[in-house]
Coordinates of N, CA and C in Angstrom, one line a residue:
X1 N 52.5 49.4 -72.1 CA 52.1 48.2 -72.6 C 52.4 47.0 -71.6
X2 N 53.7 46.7 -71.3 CA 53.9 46.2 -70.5 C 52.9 46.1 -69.2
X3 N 52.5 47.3 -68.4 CA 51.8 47.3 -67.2 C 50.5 47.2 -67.4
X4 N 49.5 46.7 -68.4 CA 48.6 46.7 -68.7 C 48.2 45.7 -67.9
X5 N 47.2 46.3 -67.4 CA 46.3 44.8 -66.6 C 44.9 44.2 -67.0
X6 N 44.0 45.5 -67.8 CA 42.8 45.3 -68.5 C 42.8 46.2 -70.0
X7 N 42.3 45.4 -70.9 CA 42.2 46.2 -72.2 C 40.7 45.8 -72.5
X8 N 40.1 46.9 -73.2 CA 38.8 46.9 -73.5 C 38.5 47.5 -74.8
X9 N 37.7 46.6 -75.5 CA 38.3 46.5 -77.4 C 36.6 47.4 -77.3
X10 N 36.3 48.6 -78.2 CA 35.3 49.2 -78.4 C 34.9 49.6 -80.0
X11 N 36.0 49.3 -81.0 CA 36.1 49.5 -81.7 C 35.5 48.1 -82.5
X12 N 34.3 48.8 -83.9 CA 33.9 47.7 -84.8 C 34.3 47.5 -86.0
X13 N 34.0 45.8 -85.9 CA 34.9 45.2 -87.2 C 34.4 45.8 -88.2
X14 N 35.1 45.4 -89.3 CA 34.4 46.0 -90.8 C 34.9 45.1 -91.8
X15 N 35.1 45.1 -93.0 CA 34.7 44.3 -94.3 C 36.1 43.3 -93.8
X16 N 37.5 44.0 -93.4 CA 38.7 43.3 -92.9 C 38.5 42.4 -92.1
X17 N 37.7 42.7 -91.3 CA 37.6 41.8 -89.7 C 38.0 43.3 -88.7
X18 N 38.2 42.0 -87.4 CA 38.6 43.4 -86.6 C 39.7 44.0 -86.4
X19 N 39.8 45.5 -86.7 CA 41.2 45.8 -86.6 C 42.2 46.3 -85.6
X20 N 41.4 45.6 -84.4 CA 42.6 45.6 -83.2 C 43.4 44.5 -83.3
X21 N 42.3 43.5 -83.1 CA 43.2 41.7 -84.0 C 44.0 41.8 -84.8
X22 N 43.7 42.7 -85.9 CA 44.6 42.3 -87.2 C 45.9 43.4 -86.6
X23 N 46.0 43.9 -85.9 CA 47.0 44.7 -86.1 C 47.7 44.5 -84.5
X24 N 47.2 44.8 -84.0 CA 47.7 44.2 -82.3 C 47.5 42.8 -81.6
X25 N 47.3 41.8 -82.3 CA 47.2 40.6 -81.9 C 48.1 39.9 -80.9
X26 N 49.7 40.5 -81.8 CA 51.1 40.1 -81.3 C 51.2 40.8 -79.9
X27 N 51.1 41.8 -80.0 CA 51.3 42.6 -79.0 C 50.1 42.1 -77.5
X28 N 49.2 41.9 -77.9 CA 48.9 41.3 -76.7 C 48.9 39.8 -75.8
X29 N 49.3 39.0 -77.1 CA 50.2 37.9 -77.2 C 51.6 38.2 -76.0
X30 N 52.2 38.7 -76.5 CA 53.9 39.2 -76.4 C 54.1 39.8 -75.2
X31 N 53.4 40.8 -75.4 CA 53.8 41.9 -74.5 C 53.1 42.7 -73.3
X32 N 52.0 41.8 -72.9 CA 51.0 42.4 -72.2 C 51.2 41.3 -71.0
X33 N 52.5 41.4 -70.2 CA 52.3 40.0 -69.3 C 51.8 40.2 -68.2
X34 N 51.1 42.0 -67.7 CA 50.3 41.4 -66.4 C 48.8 41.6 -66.5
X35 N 48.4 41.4 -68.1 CA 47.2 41.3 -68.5 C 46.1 40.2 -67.4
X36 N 45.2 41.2 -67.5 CA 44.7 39.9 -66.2 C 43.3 39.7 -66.8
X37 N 42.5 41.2 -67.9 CA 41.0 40.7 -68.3 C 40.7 41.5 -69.2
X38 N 40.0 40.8 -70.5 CA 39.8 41.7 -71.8 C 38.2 41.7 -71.9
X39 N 37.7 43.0 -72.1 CA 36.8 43.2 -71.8 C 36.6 43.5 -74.1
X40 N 35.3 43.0 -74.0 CA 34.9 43.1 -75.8 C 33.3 43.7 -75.5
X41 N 32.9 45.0 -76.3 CA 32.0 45.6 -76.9 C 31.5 45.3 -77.7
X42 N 30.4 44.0 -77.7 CA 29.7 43.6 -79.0 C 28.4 44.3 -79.1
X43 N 27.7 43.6 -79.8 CA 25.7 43.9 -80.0 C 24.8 43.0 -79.7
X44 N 23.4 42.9 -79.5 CA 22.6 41.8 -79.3 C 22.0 41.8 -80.5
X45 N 22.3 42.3 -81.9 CA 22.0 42.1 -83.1 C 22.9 40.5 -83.1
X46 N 24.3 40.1 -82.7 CA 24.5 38.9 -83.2 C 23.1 37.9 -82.8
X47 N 22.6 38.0 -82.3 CA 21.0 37.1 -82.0 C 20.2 37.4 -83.4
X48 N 20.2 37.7 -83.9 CA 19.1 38.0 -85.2 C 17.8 38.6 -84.6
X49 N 16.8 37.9 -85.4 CA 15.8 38.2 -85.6 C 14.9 36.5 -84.7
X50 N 14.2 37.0 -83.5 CA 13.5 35.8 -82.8 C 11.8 35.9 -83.0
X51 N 11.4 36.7 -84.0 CA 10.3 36.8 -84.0 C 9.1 37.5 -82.6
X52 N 10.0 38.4 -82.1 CA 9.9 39.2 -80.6 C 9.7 38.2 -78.9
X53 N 10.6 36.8 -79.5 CA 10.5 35.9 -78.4 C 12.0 36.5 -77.2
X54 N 11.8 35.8 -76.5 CA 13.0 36.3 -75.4 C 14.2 35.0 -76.1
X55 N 15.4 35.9 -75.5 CA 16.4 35.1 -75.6 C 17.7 36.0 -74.7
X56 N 18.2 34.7 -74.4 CA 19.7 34.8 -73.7 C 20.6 34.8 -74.2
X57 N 22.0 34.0 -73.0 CA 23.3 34.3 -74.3 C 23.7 33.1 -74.7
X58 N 22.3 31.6 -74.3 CA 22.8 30.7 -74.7 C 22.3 30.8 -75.8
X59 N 21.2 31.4 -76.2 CA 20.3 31.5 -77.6 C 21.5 30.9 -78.7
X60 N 20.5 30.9 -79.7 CA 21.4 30.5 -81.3 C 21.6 32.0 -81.6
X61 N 23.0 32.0 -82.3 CA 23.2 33.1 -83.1 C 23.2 33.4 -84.4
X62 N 22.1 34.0 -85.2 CA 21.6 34.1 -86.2 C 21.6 35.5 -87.0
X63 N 22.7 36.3 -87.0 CA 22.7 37.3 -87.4 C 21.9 37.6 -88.5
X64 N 21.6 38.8 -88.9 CA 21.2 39.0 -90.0 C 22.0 40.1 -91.2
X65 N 22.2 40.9 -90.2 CA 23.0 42.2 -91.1 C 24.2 41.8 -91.0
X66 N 24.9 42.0 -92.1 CA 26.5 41.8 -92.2 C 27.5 42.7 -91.2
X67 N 26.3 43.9 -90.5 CA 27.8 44.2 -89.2 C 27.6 43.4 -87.8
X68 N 26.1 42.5 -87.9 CA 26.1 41.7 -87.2 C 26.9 40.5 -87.2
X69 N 27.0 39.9 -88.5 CA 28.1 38.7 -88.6 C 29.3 39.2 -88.4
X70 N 29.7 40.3 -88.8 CA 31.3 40.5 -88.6 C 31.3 40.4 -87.0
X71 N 30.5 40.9 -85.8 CA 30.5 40.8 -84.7 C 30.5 39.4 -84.3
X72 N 29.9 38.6 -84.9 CA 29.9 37.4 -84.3 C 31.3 36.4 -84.8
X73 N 32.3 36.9 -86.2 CA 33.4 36.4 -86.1 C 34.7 37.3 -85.1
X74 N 34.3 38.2 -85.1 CA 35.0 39.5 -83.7 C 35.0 38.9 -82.8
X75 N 33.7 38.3 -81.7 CA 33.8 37.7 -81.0 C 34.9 36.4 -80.6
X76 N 34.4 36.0 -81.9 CA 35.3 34.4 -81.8 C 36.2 34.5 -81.7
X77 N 36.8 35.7 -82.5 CA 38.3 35.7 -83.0 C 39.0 36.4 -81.4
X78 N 38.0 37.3 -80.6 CA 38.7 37.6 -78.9 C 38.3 36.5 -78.1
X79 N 37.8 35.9 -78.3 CA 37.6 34.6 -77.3 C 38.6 33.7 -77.4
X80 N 39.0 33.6 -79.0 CA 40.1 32.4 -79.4 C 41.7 33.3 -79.0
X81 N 42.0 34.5 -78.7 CA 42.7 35.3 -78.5 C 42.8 35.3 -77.0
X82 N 41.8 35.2 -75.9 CA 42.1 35.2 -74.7 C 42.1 34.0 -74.4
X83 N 41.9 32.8 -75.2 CA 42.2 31.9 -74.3 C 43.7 31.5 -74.7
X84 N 44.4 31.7 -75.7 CA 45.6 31.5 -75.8 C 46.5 32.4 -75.0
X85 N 46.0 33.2 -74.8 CA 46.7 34.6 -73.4 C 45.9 33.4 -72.0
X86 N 45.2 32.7 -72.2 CA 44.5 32.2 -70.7 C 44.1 33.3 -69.6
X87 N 43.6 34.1 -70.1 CA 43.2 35.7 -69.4 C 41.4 35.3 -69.5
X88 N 40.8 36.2 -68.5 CA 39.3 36.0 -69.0 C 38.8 37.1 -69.9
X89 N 37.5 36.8 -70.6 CA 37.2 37.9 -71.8 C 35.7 38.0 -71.3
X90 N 35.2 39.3 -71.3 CA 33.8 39.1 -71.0 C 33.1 40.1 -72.5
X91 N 32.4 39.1 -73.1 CA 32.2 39.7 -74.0 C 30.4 40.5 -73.7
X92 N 30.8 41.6 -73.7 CA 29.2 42.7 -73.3 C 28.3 42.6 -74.2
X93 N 27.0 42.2 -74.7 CA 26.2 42.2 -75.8 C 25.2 43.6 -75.5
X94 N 25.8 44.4 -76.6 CA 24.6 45.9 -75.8 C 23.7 46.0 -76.8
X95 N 22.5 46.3 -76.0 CA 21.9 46.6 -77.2 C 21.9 48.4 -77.3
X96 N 20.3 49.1 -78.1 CA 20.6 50.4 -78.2 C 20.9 51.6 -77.2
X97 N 22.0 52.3 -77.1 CA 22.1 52.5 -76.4 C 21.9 53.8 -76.8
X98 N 21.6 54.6 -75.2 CA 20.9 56.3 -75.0 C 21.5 56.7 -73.9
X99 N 21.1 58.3 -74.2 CA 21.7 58.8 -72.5 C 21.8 60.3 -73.3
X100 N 22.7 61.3 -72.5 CA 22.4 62.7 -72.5 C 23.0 62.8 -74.0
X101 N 22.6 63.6 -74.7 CA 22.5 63.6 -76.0 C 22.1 63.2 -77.3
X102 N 21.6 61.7 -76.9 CA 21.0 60.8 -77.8 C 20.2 60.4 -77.4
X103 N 18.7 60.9 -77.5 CA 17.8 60.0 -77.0 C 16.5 60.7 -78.1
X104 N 15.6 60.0 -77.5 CA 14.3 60.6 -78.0 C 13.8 62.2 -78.0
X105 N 14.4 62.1 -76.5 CA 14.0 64.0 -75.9 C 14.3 64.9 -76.8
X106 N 15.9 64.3 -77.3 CA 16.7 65.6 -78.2 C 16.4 65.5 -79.3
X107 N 15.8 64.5 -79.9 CA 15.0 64.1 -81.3 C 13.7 64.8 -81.4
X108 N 12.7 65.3 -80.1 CA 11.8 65.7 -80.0 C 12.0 67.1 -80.2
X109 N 12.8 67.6 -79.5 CA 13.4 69.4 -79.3 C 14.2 69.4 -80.7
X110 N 14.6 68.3 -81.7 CA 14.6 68.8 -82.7 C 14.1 68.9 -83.9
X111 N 12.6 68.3 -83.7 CA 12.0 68.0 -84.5 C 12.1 66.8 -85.6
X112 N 12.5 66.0 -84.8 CA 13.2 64.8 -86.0 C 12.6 63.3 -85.6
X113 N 11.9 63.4 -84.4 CA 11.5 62.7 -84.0 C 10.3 61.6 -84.8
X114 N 9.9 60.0 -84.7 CA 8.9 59.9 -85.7 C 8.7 58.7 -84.7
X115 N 7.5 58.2 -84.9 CA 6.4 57.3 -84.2 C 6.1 56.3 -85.3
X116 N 7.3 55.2 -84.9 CA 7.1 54.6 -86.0 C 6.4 53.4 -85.7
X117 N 5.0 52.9 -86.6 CA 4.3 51.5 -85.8 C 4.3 50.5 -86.8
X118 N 5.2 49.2 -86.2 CA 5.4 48.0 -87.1 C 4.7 46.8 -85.8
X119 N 3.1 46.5 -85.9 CA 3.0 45.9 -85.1 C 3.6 44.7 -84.6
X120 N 3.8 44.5 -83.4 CA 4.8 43.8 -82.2 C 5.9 43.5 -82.5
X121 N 6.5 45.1 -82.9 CA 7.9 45.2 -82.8 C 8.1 45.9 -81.9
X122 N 9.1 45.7 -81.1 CA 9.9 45.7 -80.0 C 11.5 46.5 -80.1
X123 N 12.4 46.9 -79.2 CA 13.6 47.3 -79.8 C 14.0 47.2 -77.8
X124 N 15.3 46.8 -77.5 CA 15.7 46.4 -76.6 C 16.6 47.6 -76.6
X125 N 17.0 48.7 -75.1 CA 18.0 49.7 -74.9 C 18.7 49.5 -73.8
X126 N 19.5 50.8 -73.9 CA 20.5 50.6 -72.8 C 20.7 51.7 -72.6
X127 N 21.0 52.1 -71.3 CA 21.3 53.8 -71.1 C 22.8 53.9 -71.2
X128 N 23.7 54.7 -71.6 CA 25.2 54.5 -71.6 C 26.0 54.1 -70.0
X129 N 24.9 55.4 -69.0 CA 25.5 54.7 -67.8 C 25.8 53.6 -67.2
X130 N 24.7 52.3 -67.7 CA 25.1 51.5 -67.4 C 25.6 50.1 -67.6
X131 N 26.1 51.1 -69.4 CA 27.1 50.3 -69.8 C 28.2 50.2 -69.0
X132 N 29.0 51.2 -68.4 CA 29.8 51.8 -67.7 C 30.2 51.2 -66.6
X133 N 28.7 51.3 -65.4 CA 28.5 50.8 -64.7 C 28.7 49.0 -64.5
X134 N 28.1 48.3 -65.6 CA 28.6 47.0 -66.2 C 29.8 46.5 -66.1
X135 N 30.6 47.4 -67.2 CA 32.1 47.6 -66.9 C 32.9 47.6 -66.0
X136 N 32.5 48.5 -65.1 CA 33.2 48.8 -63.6 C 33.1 47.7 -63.0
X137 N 31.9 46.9 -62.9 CA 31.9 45.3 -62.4 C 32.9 44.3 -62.8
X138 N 32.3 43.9 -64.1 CA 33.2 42.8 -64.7 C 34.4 43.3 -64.7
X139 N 35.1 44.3 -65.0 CA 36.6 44.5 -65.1 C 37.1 44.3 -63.3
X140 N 36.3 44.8 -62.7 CA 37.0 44.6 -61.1 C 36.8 43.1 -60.8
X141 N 35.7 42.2 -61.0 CA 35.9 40.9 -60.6 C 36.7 40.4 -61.9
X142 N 37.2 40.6 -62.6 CA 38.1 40.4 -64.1 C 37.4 38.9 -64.0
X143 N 35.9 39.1 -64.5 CA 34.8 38.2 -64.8 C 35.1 37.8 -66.2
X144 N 35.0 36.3 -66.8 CA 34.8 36.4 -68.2 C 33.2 35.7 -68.4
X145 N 32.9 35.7 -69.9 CA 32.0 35.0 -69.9 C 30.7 36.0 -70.6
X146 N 29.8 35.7 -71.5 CA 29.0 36.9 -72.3 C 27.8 37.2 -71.5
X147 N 27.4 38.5 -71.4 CA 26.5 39.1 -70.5 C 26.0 40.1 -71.7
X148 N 24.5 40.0 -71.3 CA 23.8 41.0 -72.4 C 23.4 42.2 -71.2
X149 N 23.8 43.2 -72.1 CA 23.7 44.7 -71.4 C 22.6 45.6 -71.9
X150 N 21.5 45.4 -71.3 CA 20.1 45.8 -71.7 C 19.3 46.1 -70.9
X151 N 18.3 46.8 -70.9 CA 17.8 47.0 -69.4 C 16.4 46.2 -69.4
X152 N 15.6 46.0 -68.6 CA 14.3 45.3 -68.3 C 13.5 45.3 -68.8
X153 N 12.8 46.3 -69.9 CA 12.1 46.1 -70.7 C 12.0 46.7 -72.2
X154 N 12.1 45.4 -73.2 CA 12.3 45.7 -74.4 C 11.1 46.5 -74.8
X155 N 10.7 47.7 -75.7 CA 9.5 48.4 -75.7 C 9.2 48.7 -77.0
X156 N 8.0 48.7 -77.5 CA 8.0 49.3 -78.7 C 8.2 50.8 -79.1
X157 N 8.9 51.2 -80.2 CA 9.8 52.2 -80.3 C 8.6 53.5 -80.0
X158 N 7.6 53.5 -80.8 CA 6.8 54.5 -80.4 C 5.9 55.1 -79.2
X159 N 6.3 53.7 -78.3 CA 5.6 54.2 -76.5 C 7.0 55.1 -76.2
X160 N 8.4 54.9 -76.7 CA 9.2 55.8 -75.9 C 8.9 56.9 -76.1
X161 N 8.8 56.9 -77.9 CA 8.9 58.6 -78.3 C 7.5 59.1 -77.2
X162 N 6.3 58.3 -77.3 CA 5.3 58.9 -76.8 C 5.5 59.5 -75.4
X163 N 6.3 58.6 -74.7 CA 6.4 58.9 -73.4 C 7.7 59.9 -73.1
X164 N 8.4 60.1 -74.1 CA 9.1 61.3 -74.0 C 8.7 62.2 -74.1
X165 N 7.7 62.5 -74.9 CA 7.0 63.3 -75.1 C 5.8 64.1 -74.2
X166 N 5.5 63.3 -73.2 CA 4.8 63.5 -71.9 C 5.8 64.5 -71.0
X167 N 7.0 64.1 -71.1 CA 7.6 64.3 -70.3 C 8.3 66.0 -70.9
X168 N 7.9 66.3 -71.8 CA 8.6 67.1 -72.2 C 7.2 68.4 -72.1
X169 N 6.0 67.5 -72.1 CA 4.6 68.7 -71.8 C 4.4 69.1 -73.1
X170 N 4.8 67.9 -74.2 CA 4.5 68.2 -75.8 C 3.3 67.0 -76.1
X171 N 2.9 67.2 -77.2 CA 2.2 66.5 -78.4 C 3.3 65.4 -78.7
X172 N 2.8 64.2 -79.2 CA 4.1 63.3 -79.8 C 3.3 63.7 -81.3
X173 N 4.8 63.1 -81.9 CA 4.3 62.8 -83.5 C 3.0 62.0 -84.2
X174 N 2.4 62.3 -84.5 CA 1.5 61.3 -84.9 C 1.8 60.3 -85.7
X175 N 1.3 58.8 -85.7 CA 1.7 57.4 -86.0 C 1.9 57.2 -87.3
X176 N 3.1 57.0 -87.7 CA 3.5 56.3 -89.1 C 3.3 55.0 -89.5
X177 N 2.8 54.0 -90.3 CA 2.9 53.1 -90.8 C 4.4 52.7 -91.1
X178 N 4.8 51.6 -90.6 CA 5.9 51.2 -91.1 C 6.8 51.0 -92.4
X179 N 5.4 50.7 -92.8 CA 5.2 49.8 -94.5 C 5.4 51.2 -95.2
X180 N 4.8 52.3 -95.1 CA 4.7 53.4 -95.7 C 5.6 54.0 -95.1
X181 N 6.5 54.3 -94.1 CA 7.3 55.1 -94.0 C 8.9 55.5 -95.0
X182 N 9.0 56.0 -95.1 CA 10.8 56.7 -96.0 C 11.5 56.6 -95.2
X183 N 12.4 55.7 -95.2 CA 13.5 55.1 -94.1 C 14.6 54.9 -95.3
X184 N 16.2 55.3 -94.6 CA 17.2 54.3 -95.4 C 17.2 52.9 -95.4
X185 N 18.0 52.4 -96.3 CA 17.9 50.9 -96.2 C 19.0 50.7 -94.7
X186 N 19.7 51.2 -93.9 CA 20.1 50.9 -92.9 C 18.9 50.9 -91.2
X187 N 18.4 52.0 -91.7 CA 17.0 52.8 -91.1 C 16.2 51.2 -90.8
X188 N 15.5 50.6 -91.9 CA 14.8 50.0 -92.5 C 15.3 48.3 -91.8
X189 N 16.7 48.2 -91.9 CA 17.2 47.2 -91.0 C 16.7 46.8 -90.2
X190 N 16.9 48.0 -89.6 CA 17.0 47.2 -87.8 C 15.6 47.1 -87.2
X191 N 14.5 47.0 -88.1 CA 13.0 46.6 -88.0 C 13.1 45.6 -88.6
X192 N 14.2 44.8 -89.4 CA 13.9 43.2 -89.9 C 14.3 42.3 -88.5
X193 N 14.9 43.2 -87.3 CA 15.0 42.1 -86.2 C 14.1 42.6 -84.9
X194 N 13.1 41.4 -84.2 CA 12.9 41.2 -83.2 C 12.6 40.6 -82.2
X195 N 13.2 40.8 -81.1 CA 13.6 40.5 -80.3 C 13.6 41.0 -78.8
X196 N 13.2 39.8 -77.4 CA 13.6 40.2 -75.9 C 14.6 40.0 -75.3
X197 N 15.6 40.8 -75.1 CA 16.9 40.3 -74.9 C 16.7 40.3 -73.0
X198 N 16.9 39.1 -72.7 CA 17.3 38.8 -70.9 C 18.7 39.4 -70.7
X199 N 18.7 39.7 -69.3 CA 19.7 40.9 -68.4 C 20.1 39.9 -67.4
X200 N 19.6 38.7 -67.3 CA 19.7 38.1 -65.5 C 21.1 37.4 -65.6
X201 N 21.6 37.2 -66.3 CA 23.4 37.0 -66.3 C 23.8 38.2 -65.3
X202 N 24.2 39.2 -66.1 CA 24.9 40.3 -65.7 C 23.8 40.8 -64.1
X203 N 22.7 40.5 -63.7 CA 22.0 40.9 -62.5 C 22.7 39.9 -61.8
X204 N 23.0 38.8 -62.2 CA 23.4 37.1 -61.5 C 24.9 37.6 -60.8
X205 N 25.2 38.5 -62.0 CA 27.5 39.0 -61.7 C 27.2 39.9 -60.2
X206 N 26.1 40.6 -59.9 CA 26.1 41.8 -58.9 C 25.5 42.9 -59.5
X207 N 24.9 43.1 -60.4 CA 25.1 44.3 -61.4 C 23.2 44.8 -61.2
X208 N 23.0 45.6 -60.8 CA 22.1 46.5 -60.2 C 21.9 47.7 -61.2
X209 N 20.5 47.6 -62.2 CA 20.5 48.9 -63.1 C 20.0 50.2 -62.2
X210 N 20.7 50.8 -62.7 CA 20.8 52.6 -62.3 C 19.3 52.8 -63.1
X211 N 19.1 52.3 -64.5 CA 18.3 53.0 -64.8 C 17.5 51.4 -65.6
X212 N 16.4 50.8 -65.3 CA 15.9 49.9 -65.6 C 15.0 49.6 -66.3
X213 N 14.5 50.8 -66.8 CA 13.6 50.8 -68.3 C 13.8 52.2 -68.9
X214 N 13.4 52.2 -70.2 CA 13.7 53.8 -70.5 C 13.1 54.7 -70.0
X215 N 11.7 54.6 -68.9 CA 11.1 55.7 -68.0 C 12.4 56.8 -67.3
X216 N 12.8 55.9 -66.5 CA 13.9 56.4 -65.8 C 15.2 57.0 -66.3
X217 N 15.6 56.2 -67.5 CA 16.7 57.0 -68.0 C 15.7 57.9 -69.1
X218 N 15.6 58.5 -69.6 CA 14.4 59.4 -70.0 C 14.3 60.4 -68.9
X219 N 13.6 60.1 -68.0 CA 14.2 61.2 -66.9 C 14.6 61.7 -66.9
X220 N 16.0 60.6 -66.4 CA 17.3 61.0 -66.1 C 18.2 62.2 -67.1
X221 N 17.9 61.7 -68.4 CA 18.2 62.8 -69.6 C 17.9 64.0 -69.3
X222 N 16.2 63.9 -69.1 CA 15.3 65.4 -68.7 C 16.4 66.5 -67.7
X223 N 16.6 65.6 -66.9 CA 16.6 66.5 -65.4 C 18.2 65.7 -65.0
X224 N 19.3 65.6 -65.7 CA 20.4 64.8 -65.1 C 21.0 65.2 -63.7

C-alpha cells in the first residue's frame, strides 16, 4: 500500500455508491503517500441520450439509467477524492466494449446473433485493446482530466452484425423491427440512448487507435 504509485478503480457503483470509496477512502487518504495518479473506469452512458448528435466531455451530463447516474456521482465522488490527495484522476468514458470473446462474430457462431433496426440509431464501441492501450498512456504521463474511449465511428448496430457476417462467409440475420422485437427491459435500455461520442481528447494526449472502427477490430477478433 504504501508503495503504490497508480491505482485504477474498475469496479461499478451500485445502489450504495461506490464501494472502493466507501470502504477504502481512508486508506488512500492515509496511506498511499507515493500515489502519483488514479485512473477511474466510467461509461459514455453518463452523456444520456443526444438524439444521435456528437458530443464531447464538455457536453451536459444527462444520464438516463440509474447505473448511469450512480457513474456520474462515482465520478464526482473520485474527482473530489483526488483532489484532496492533489494526485491527478483521469477519468476514462468507455463506451461498448468488444474484443476476442465478445463480439458479434461469436454471437454469429452462436447463433444468437439479431439485426436489430431502430432507425438512426447509432451505438458507439471500443475494442478492449485499446482501452488498455489508453491506459498505458495516461497512467505513464500520470495525465488527469476525462477522455472518452471510443473509436471513430459510432455505427448502427445492424451494419456490424452485417459486416461480421461477411466476414465470416455467412448470411446475416435478417432485420428485426425494433418496436416488435422481445428484448429485456435492460436489452431495451440501451436503445433509449443516442448518441456520437468524440475521441480527439485522448488522440490530443498521444493516443493512436490500434483498431479505429469495428472493421478492423472485427478482424482482428477473426484472425488475432
Amino acid at each position: 500500500m504504501a508503495v503504490t504509485t497508480h491505482l485504477l478503480i474498475s469496479i461499478a457503483p451500485g445502489e450504495a455508491g461506490d464501494p472502493v470509496l466507501a470502504t477504502q477512502r481512508s486508506r488512500v487518504l492515509d496511506q498511499m503517500p507515493a500515489l502519483r495518479w488514479i485512473g477511474y473506469l466510467s461509461t459514455v452512458g453518463v452523456y444520456g441520450d443526444h438524439g444521435g448528435a456528437w458530443v464531447d466531455e464538455t457536453g451536459p451530463l444527462r444520464p438516463v439509467s440509474k447505473r448511469s447516474v450512480q457513474r456520474v456521482e462515482a465520478e464526482a465522488g473520485w474527482q473530489a477524492l483526488a483532489d484532496a490527495r492533489d494526485v491527478p484522476l483521469a477519468i476514462l468514458r468507455l463506451s461498448g466494449i468488444y474484443g476476442p470473446g465478445r463480439s458479434a462474430i461469436e454471437n454469429l457462431r452462436a447463433g444468437t446473433a439479431r439485426r436489430l433496426v431502430k432507425p438512426g440509431q447509432v451505438f458507439n464501441r471500443i475494442h478492449v485493446a485499446d482501452i488498455a492501450g489508453a491506459l498505458r498512456l495516461l497512467s505513464a504521463q500520470a495525465r488527469g482530466g476525462v477522455f472518452n474511449v471510443t473509436d471513430d465511428e459510432p455505427a448502427p448496430p445492424q451494419d456490424v452484425v452485417a459486416y461480421a457476417a461477411g466476414l465470416l462467409g455467412i448470411d446475416p440475420p435478417a432485420e428485426i423491427a425494433f418496436d416488435t422485437a422481445d428484448l429485456t427491459p435492460m436489452a431495451r435500455s440501451f436503445y433509449g440512448e443516442n448518441k456520437r461520442v468524440r475521441n480527439e481528447r485522448l488522440k490530443s494526449a498521444g493516443y493512436e487507435f490500434l483498431f479505429p472502427t469495428y472493421r478492423e477490430g472485427l478482424k482482428n477478433v477473426l484472425t488475432p
